[in-house]
């Protein structure tokens, strides 16, 4: 690992082979924490990013008692000694190092997620002090037999285990016996191990042997695959075919029941609508009784209360009749009849008169486009006594 720009507080030592190593000092840890948005006070940090820094050993972490997560990927660590003071650690990401031992993990009672992929681990020591451990990623290490993994039996909550690309070479019976002892196992990666080729019908065998398994290697374990695998384990290929046919038939029956239930729901809604129509009631459809065939502009009648402004405007317009040849909106006739039944007069100050063309000089309706005629007396009064032919000149008209 080579570094062109060392940090100001870092201490660099040249080891054998001109490999540059970084020493984990207190000042450097504070500076790295601050760079990642952390705090200068070590006890206030709950995560620490120390990946790809060239550290060969963990040191000066005693004050980081509140750490929940630590990222150590891509360094040169050979062990995890130095984490024993971080009792609150939940997640340790130390993939891509040279770790050969993980004894220090025994002092982390809250550890739940551990990533030690791409290291040099050959055995797992006592993990009895990690009862909360549920995810263990150990891909690309040096495990040769399941006996090297005995420490996993002490993790009752372990549900995700990655052992891909190791050197496991056990026989089928030994392999199955070990994984069936992990009662909470749900996700398992075993591809890339020689032992996989020794297990006949590998996927079916593991699925039928591990009832809680829902993900194996490269894909999930769906319900149909589990049913067929368990039937195969009991009755061979004939049992698997029968189980597959029964499963598909069960799916078809479930689809038919759902279709029948939907059809009945629609028919019940249609029948209720017919009964209401026969009884002379207004159909008020709700979202629970509507169906696709019921959406009709003529059938869907919703009683919507009109705004009071619209009601007042319509009452004012009811004082006027439609122009000759034009059809009057039905709302006008209804409003006029309602006002008459209530004994109320039209709320306007003019007398209701029929419409007439704007070009008709006899028209005196108060309309924005109607030109009102003024008497000679009125013009004389307003215009200083001008009368007759002088009216247009006095008004400024051409």
Short mmCIF file of C-alpha atoms in Angstrom, two decimals:
data_model
loop_
_atom_site.label_atom_id
_atom_site.label_comp_id
_atom_site.label_asym_id
_atom_site.label_seq_id
_atom_site.Cartn_x
_atom_site.Cartn_y
_atom_site.Cartn_z
CA UNK A 1 0.00 0.00 0.00
CA UNK A 2 1.50 3.33 -1.05
CA UNK A 3 0.43 6.84 -0.08
CA UNK A 4 1.46 9.94 -1.99
CA UNK A 5 -0.11 12.49 0.37
CA UNK A 6 0.11 11.46 4.05
CA UNK A 7 -2.08 13.26 6.55
CA UNK A 8 -0.44 15.94 8.75
CA UNK A 9 -0.70 13.95 11.99
CA UNK A 10 0.14 10.55 10.48
CA UNK A 11 3.22 8.56 11.29
CA UNK A 12 4.58 6.54 8.40
CA UNK A 13 7.02 3.72 8.73
CA UNK A 14 8.71 1.82 5.93
CA UNK A 15 8.43 -1.90 6.45
CA UNK A 16 10.02 -4.79 4.62
CA UNK A 17 9.57 -4.65 0.85
CA UNK A 18 9.17 -0.86 0.79
CA UNK A 19 5.55 -1.13 1.92
CA UNK A 20 4.32 2.04 3.57
CA UNK A 21 2.40 1.51 6.84
CA UNK A 22 0.29 4.08 8.67
CA UNK A 23 0.28 4.29 12.46
CA UNK A 24 -3.09 4.88 14.12
CA UNK A 25 -2.40 7.85 16.42
CA UNK A 26 -4.89 9.77 18.56
CA UNK A 27 -4.40 12.93 16.53
CA UNK A 28 -4.94 11.08 13.27
CA UNK A 29 -8.15 9.46 14.54
CA UNK A 30 -9.53 12.85 15.58
CA UNK A 31 -8.64 14.34 12.21
CA UNK A 32 -10.26 11.46 10.29
CA UNK A 33 -13.39 11.72 12.42
CA UNK A 34 -13.65 15.44 11.72
CA UNK A 35 -13.18 14.88 7.98
CA UNK A 36 -16.15 12.50 7.98
CA UNK A 37 -18.43 14.91 9.83
CA UNK A 38 -17.77 13.46 13.26
CA UNK A 39 -16.85 15.04 16.58
CA UNK A 40 -13.54 16.03 18.09
CA UNK A 41 -14.57 14.36 21.35
CA UNK A 42 -13.97 10.62 20.67
CA UNK A 43 -16.77 9.42 22.95
CA UNK A 44 -19.42 11.22 20.87
CA UNK A 45 -18.70 9.38 17.62
CA UNK A 46 -20.89 6.40 16.77
CA UNK A 47 -19.13 5.52 13.50
CA UNK A 48 -15.55 5.71 12.32
CA UNK A 49 -14.31 5.45 8.72
CA UNK A 50 -10.76 4.07 8.64
CA UNK A 51 -10.84 2.23 5.31
CA UNK A 52 -7.97 2.30 2.79
CA UNK A 53 -5.56 4.11 5.12
CA UNK A 54 -2.75 1.55 5.31
CA UNK A 55 -3.12 0.69 9.00
CA UNK A 56 -1.37 -2.51 10.07
CA UNK A 57 -2.70 -2.53 13.64
CA UNK A 58 -5.56 -1.06 15.67
CA UNK A 59 -4.55 1.33 18.43
CA UNK A 60 -5.77 4.26 20.54
CA UNK A 61 -9.46 3.32 20.30
CA UNK A 62 -9.96 3.24 24.09
CA UNK A 63 -11.76 6.60 24.14
CA UNK A 64 -14.23 5.62 21.38
CA UNK A 65 -16.64 3.93 23.74
CA UNK A 66 -19.77 4.98 21.81
CA UNK A 67 -18.82 3.43 18.48
CA UNK A 68 -21.59 1.45 16.76
CA UNK A 69 -19.91 0.93 13.38
CA UNK A 70 -16.29 0.86 12.27
CA UNK A 71 -15.05 0.59 8.68
CA UNK A 72 -11.61 -1.01 8.26
CA UNK A 73 -11.70 -2.25 4.67
CA UNK A 74 -8.54 -2.33 2.58
CA UNK A 75 -5.90 -1.94 5.27
CA UNK A 76 -3.10 -4.26 6.30
CA UNK A 77 -4.56 -5.53 9.58
CA UNK A 78 -3.54 -8.98 10.79
CA UNK A 79 -5.91 -9.08 13.78
CA UNK A 80 -8.75 -7.16 15.39
CA UNK A 81 -6.99 -6.59 18.69
CA UNK A 82 -7.82 -3.11 19.89
CA UNK A 83 -11.59 -3.33 19.47
CA UNK A 84 -12.16 -4.83 22.92
CA UNK A 85 -12.78 -1.36 24.41
CA UNK A 86 -15.63 -0.60 21.98
CA UNK A 87 -18.35 -2.52 23.80
CA UNK A 88 -21.18 -0.88 21.88
CA UNK A 89 -20.01 -2.01 18.44
CA UNK A 90 -22.81 -3.43 16.28
CA UNK A 91 -21.08 -3.55 12.89
CA UNK A 92 -17.47 -4.33 11.96
CA UNK A 93 -16.47 -4.11 8.31
CA UNK A 94 -12.92 -5.43 7.98
CA UNK A 95 -12.91 -7.08 4.55
CA UNK A 96 -9.82 -6.98 2.39
CA UNK A 97 -7.15 -7.25 5.10
CA UNK A 98 -4.70 -9.95 6.25
CA UNK A 99 -6.62 -11.00 9.36
CA UNK A 100 -5.77 -14.48 10.60
CA UNK A 101 -7.52 -14.39 13.97
CA UNK A 102 -10.66 -12.81 15.38
CA UNK A 103 -10.20 -13.56 19.07
CA UNK A 104 -10.90 -9.93 19.99
CA UNK A 105 -14.53 -10.31 18.90
CA UNK A 106 -15.29 -12.31 22.01
CA UNK A 107 -15.46 -9.09 24.03
CA UNK A 108 -18.15 -7.44 21.84
CA UNK A 109 -21.52 -8.58 23.26
CA UNK A 110 -23.59 -6.30 20.97
CA UNK A 111 -21.95 -7.28 17.68
CA UNK A 112 -24.57 -8.09 15.04
CA UNK A 113 -22.94 -7.63 11.63
CA UNK A 114 -19.42 -8.85 10.84
CA UNK A 115 -17.71 -8.72 7.45
CA UNK A 116 -14.36 -10.54 7.27
CA UNK A 117 -14.39 -11.44 3.58
CA UNK A 118 -11.12 -11.59 1.64
CA UNK A 119 -8.89 -12.27 4.62
CA UNK A 120 -6.68 -15.17 5.71
CA UNK A 121 -8.93 -16.78 8.31
CA UNK A 122 -8.53 -20.54 8.65
CA UNK A 123 -10.53 -21.08 11.86
CA UNK A 124 -13.18 -19.30 13.89
CA UNK A 125 -12.45 -19.04 17.57
CA UNK A 126 -14.95 -18.92 20.40
CA UNK A 127 -17.88 -16.61 19.51
CA UNK A 128 -19.91 -17.41 22.59
CA UNK A 129 -19.65 -13.82 23.75
CA UNK A 130 -21.45 -12.56 20.61
CA UNK A 131 -25.04 -13.72 21.18
CA UNK A 132 -26.49 -10.99 18.93
CA UNK A 133 -24.44 -11.89 15.85
CA UNK A 134 -26.86 -12.46 12.95
CA UNK A 135 -24.85 -11.69 9.79
CA UNK A 136 -21.45 -13.24 9.09
CA UNK A 137 -19.66 -12.66 5.77
CA UNK A 138 -16.63 -14.94 5.42
CA UNK A 139 -16.19 -15.24 1.65
CA UNK A 140 -12.73 -15.81 0.15
CA UNK A 141 -10.92 -17.05 3.24
CA UNK A 142 -9.00 -20.27 4.00
CA UNK A 143 -11.57 -22.54 5.65
CA UNK A 144 -11.06 -26.16 4.65
CA UNK A 145 -13.68 -28.07 6.66
CA UNK A 146 -16.79 -27.26 8.64
CA UNK A 147 -14.82 -28.16 11.75
CA UNK A 148 -13.01 -24.86 11.26
CA UNK A 149 -16.39 -23.13 11.64
CA UNK A 150 -17.45 -24.60 14.98
CA UNK A 151 -17.62 -21.12 16.50
CA UNK A 152 -20.75 -20.44 14.41
CA UNK A 153 -22.73 -22.95 16.46
CA UNK A 154 -22.52 -20.53 19.39
CA UNK A 155 -24.48 -17.84 17.49
CA UNK A 156 -28.18 -18.67 18.00
CA UNK A 157 -29.40 -15.68 15.95
CA UNK A 158 -27.21 -16.25 12.91
CA UNK A 159 -29.45 -16.02 9.82
CA UNK A 160 -27.08 -14.84 7.05
CA UNK A 161 -23.85 -16.70 6.30
CA UNK A 162 -21.53 -16.21 3.33
CA UNK A 163 -18.89 -18.93 2.89
CA UNK A 164 -18.47 -18.66 -0.86
CA UNK A 165 -15.06 -19.14 -2.52
CA UNK A 166 -13.43 -20.93 0.40
CA UNK A 167 -11.80 -24.36 0.41
CA UNK A 168 -14.51 -26.42 2.12
CA UNK A 169 -14.14 -30.04 1.00
CA UNK A 170 -16.35 -32.04 3.39
CA UNK A 171 -18.56 -34.91 2.30
CA UNK A 172 -22.29 -34.41 1.84
CA UNK A 173 -23.36 -35.88 5.21
CA UNK A 174 -20.90 -33.79 7.23
CA UNK A 175 -21.83 -30.62 5.38
CA UNK A 176 -25.58 -31.13 5.87
CA UNK A 177 -25.18 -32.06 9.52
CA UNK A 178 -23.33 -28.84 10.22
CA UNK A 179 -25.74 -26.48 8.46
CA UNK A 180 -28.84 -28.15 9.90
CA UNK A 181 -27.45 -27.37 13.35
CA UNK A 182 -27.73 -23.65 12.56
CA UNK A 183 -31.43 -23.37 13.40
CA UNK A 184 -31.92 -19.71 12.42
CA UNK A 185 -30.16 -19.89 9.07
CA UNK A 186 -32.10 -18.18 6.27
CA UNK A 187 -29.48 -17.01 3.75
CA UNK A 188 -26.55 -19.19 2.71
CA UNK A 189 -23.80 -18.72 0.12
CA UNK A 190 -21.69 -21.81 -0.59
CA UNK A 191 -20.77 -21.49 -4.24
CA UNK A 192 -17.09 -21.76 -5.09
CA UNK A 193 -16.33 -24.55 -2.59
CA UNK A 194 -15.25 -28.04 -3.66
CA UNK A 195 -17.82 -29.58 -1.31
CA UNK A 196 -20.67 -28.30 -3.47
CA UNK A 197 -19.84 -30.74 -6.23
CA UNK A 198 -19.97 -33.62 -3.74
CA UNK A 199 -23.61 -33.03 -2.85
CA UNK A 200 -25.92 -34.72 -5.33
CA UNK A 201 -28.84 -32.54 -6.36
CA UNK A 202 -27.17 -29.81 -4.34
CA UNK A 203 -29.93 -27.22 -4.38
CA UNK A 204 -32.80 -29.62 -3.74
CA UNK A 205 -30.86 -31.34 -0.97
CA UNK A 206 -30.05 -28.16 0.93
CA UNK A 207 -33.51 -26.67 0.54
CA UNK A 208 -35.22 -29.83 1.79
CA UNK A 209 -32.76 -30.15 4.69
CA UNK A 210 -33.00 -26.51 5.84
CA UNK A 211 -36.67 -25.62 6.34
CA UNK A 212 -35.97 -21.97 7.16
CA UNK A 213 -33.76 -21.30 4.14
CA UNK A 214 -35.17 -18.64 1.80
CA UNK A 215 -32.07 -17.66 -0.21
CA UNK A 216 -29.37 -19.99 -1.55
CA UNK A 217 -26.37 -18.77 -3.52
CA UNK A 218 -27.55 -16.81 -6.55
CA UNK A 219 -31.34 -16.74 -6.16
CA UNK A 220 -34.21 -16.88 -3.67
CA UNK A 221 -36.04 -20.02 -2.64
CA UNK A 222 -39.62 -19.54 -3.82
CA UNK A 223 -42.58 -21.49 -2.50
CA UNK A 224 -42.88 -23.75 -5.55
CA UNK A 225 -39.21 -24.69 -5.39
CA UNK A 226 -39.48 -25.54 -1.71
CA UNK A 227 -42.61 -27.65 -2.20
CA UNK A 228 -40.96 -29.58 -5.04
CA UNK A 229 -37.69 -30.05 -3.14
CA UNK A 230 -39.43 -31.41 -0.05
CA UNK A 231 -41.58 -33.72 -2.19
CA UNK A 232 -38.48 -34.91 -4.04
CA UNK A 233 -36.77 -35.72 -0.73
CA UNK A 234 -39.72 -37.91 0.24
CA UNK A 235 -40.89 -39.46 -3.03
CA UNK A 236 -38.21 -38.87 -5.64
CA UNK A 237 -38.99 -37.54 -9.10
CA UNK A 238 -42.54 -38.92 -9.10
CA UNK A 239 -43.28 -37.17 -5.85
CA UNK A 240 -41.80 -33.94 -7.22
CA UNK A 241 -44.00 -34.11 -10.36
CA UNK A 242 -47.09 -34.79 -8.29
CA UNK A 243 -46.27 -31.91 -5.92
CA UNK A 244 -45.70 -29.52 -8.85
CA UNK A 245 -49.01 -30.49 -10.47
CA UNK A 246 -50.83 -30.15 -7.16
CA UNK A 247 -49.27 -26.74 -6.55
CA UNK A 248 -50.28 -25.46 -9.99
CA UNK A 249 -53.78 -26.85 -9.55
CA UNK A 250 -54.01 -25.10 -6.19
CA UNK A 251 -52.96 -21.83 -7.81
CA UNK A 252 -55.62 -22.24 -10.52
CA UNK A 253 -58.30 -22.92 -7.91
CA UNK A 254 -57.25 -19.84 -5.96
CA UNK A 255 -57.47 -17.73 -9.13
CA UNK A 256 -60.91 -19.18 -9.89
CA UNK A 257 -62.15 -18.43 -6.37
CA UNK A 258 -60.91 -14.88 -6.65
CA UNK A 259 -62.62 -14.48 -10.02
CA UNK A 260 -65.88 -15.90 -8.70
CA UNK A 261 -65.75 -13.64 -5.66
CA UNK A 262 -65.21 -10.59 -7.85
CA UNK A 263 -68.02 -11.63 -10.19
CA UNK A 264 -70.39 -12.11 -7.28
CA UNK A 265 -69.43 -8.71 -5.88
CA UNK A 266 -70.25 -7.06 -9.19
CA UNK A 267 -73.53 -8.90 -9.56
CA UNK A 268 -74.58 -7.97 -6.03
CA UNK A 269 -73.81 -4.32 -6.74
CA UNK A 270 -75.79 -4.44 -10.01
CA UNK A 271 -78.72 -6.10 -8.29
CA UNK A 272 -78.78 -3.48 -5.55
CA UNK A 273 -78.77 -0.73 -8.16
CA UNK A 274 -81.72 -2.32 -9.97
CA UNK A 275 -83.65 -2.64 -6.73
CA UNK A 276 -83.04 1.00 -5.88
CA UNK A 277 -84.11 2.12 -9.33
CA UNK A 278 -87.28 0.10 -9.09
CA UNK A 279 -88.03 1.65 -5.73
CA UNK A 280 -87.61 5.13 -7.23
CA UNK A 281 -84.57 5.98 -5.18
CA UNK A 282 -81.51 7.87 -6.35
CA UNK A 283 -78.49 5.67 -6.73
CA UNK A 284 -75.56 6.96 -4.72
CA UNK A 285 -72.66 4.73 -5.57
CA UNK A 286 -69.71 4.41 -3.28
CA UNK A 287 -66.21 3.20 -4.09
CA UNK A 288 -66.99 -0.19 -2.56
CA UNK A 289 -69.93 -0.91 -4.90
CA UNK A 290 -68.74 0.65 -8.16
CA UNK A 291 -67.45 -1.54 -10.93
CA UNK A 292 -66.02 -0.84 -14.33
CA UNK A 293 -69.32 -1.40 -16.19
CA UNK A 294 -71.22 1.01 -13.96
CA UNK A 295 -69.46 4.17 -15.09
CA UNK A 296 -72.11 5.89 -17.19
CA UNK A 297 -72.91 9.59 -17.51
CA UNK A 298 -76.64 8.86 -17.58
CA UNK A 299 -76.73 6.36 -14.73
CA UNK A 300 -74.37 8.06 -12.31
CA UNK A 301 -76.38 10.68 -10.48
CA UNK A 302 -74.62 12.52 -7.70
CA UNK A 303 -76.34 15.15 -5.60
CA UNK A 304 -73.87 18.00 -5.39
CA UNK A 305 -74.76 21.14 -3.46
CA UNK A 306 -74.34 24.23 -5.59
CA UNK A 307 -72.34 27.20 -4.31
CA UNK A 308 -74.52 30.02 -2.92
CA UNK A 309 -72.95 32.49 -5.38
CA UNK A 310 -74.18 30.42 -8.32
CA UNK A 311 -77.69 30.22 -6.82
CA UNK A 312 -77.89 34.02 -6.38
CA UNK A 313 -76.62 34.65 -9.91
CA UNK A 314 -79.19 32.28 -11.36
CA UNK A 315 -81.99 33.99 -9.42
CA UNK A 316 -80.97 37.33 -10.89
CA UNK A 317 -80.87 35.93 -14.43
CA UNK A 318 -84.35 34.40 -13.93
CA UNK A 319 -85.82 37.91 -14.33
CA UNK A 320 -84.93 37.85 -18.04
CA UNK A 321 -86.30 35.76 -20.86
CA UNK A 322 -84.30 34.13 -23.62
CA UNK A 323 -83.92 35.80 -26.99
CA UNK A 324 -86.30 34.74 -29.77
CA UNK A 325 -85.13 31.50 -31.32
CA UNK A 326 -82.77 30.64 -28.46
CA UNK A 327 -83.43 27.80 -26.07
CA UNK A 328 -83.57 28.75 -22.44
CA UNK A 329 -81.46 26.62 -20.07
CA UNK A 330 -83.64 24.33 -17.96
CA UNK A 331 -82.06 25.75 -14.81
CA UNK A 332 -83.61 29.15 -15.55
CA UNK A 333 -87.11 27.74 -15.82
CA UNK A 334 -86.63 25.71 -12.64
CA UNK A 335 -85.33 28.74 -10.78
CA UNK A 336 -88.19 30.94 -12.02
CA UNK A 337 -90.76 28.31 -10.97
CA UNK A 338 -89.11 27.92 -7.58
CA UNK A 339 -89.14 31.66 -6.96
CA UNK A 340 -92.80 31.85 -7.95
CA UNK A 341 -93.68 28.96 -5.64
CA UNK A 342 -91.86 30.65 -2.78
CA UNK A 343 -93.62 33.94 -3.51
CA UNK A 344 -90.38 35.80 -4.03
CA UNK A 345 -89.91 38.46 -6.69
CA UNK A 346 -86.91 38.59 -8.98
CA UNK A 347 -84.06 40.28 -7.07
CA UNK A 348 -83.47 42.98 -9.69
CA UNK A 349 -84.63 46.59 -9.94
CA UNK A 350 -85.76 46.42 -13.55
CA UNK A 351 -88.95 45.01 -14.92
CA UNK A 352 -88.65 41.64 -16.65
CA UNK A 353 -88.95 42.20 -20.38
CA UNK A 354 -88.34 40.03 -23.42
CA UNK A 355 -85.06 40.25 -25.30
CA UNK A 356 -84.91 42.22 -28.55
CA UNK A 357 -82.15 42.75 -31.16
CA UNK A 358 -79.52 45.32 -30.27
CA UNK A 359 -80.20 47.18 -33.51
CA UNK A 360 -83.82 47.78 -32.45
CA UNK A 361 -84.00 51.46 -31.36
CA UNK A 362 -86.96 50.64 -29.15
CA UNK A 363 -84.89 48.38 -26.93
CA UNK A 364 -84.33 49.84 -23.45
CA UNK A 365 -82.92 46.77 -21.66
CA UNK A 366 -80.06 47.39 -19.33
CA UNK A 367 -77.37 45.37 -21.08
CA UNK A 368 -73.64 46.23 -21.34
CA UNK A 369 -73.88 46.42 -25.15
CA UNK A 370 -77.21 48.27 -25.41
CA UNK A 371 -76.93 52.01 -26.30
CA UNK A 372 -79.30 53.91 -24.06
CA UNK A 373 -81.29 56.77 -25.58
CA UNK A 374 -81.47 60.04 -23.70
CA UNK A 375 -84.21 62.60 -23.99
CA UNK A 376 -83.55 66.11 -25.22
CA UNK A 377 -84.43 67.49 -21.83
CA UNK A 378 -81.81 65.31 -20.12
CA UNK A 379 -79.16 66.31 -22.61
CA UNK A 380 -80.07 69.96 -22.22
CA UNK A 381 -79.73 69.66 -18.49
CA UNK A 382 -76.36 67.90 -18.56
CA UNK A 383 -74.84 69.60 -21.59
CA UNK A 384 -75.72 73.24 -20.92
CA UNK A 385 -78.92 73.53 -22.98
CA UNK A 386 -77.83 72.01 -26.30
CA UNK A 387 -80.73 70.49 -28.20
CA UNK A 388 -81.70 69.13 -31.56
CA UNK A 389 -78.97 68.69 -34.17
CA UNK A 390 -76.32 70.10 -31.88
CA UNK A 391 -76.59 67.03 -29.58
CA UNK A 392 -74.03 65.07 -31.46
CA UNK A 393 -71.55 67.97 -31.54
CA UNK A 394 -71.96 68.57 -27.82
CA UNK A 395 -71.41 64.90 -27.05
CA UNK A 396 -68.35 64.74 -29.21
CA UNK A 397 -69.82 62.20 -31.62
CA UNK A 398 -68.77 62.07 -35.26
#
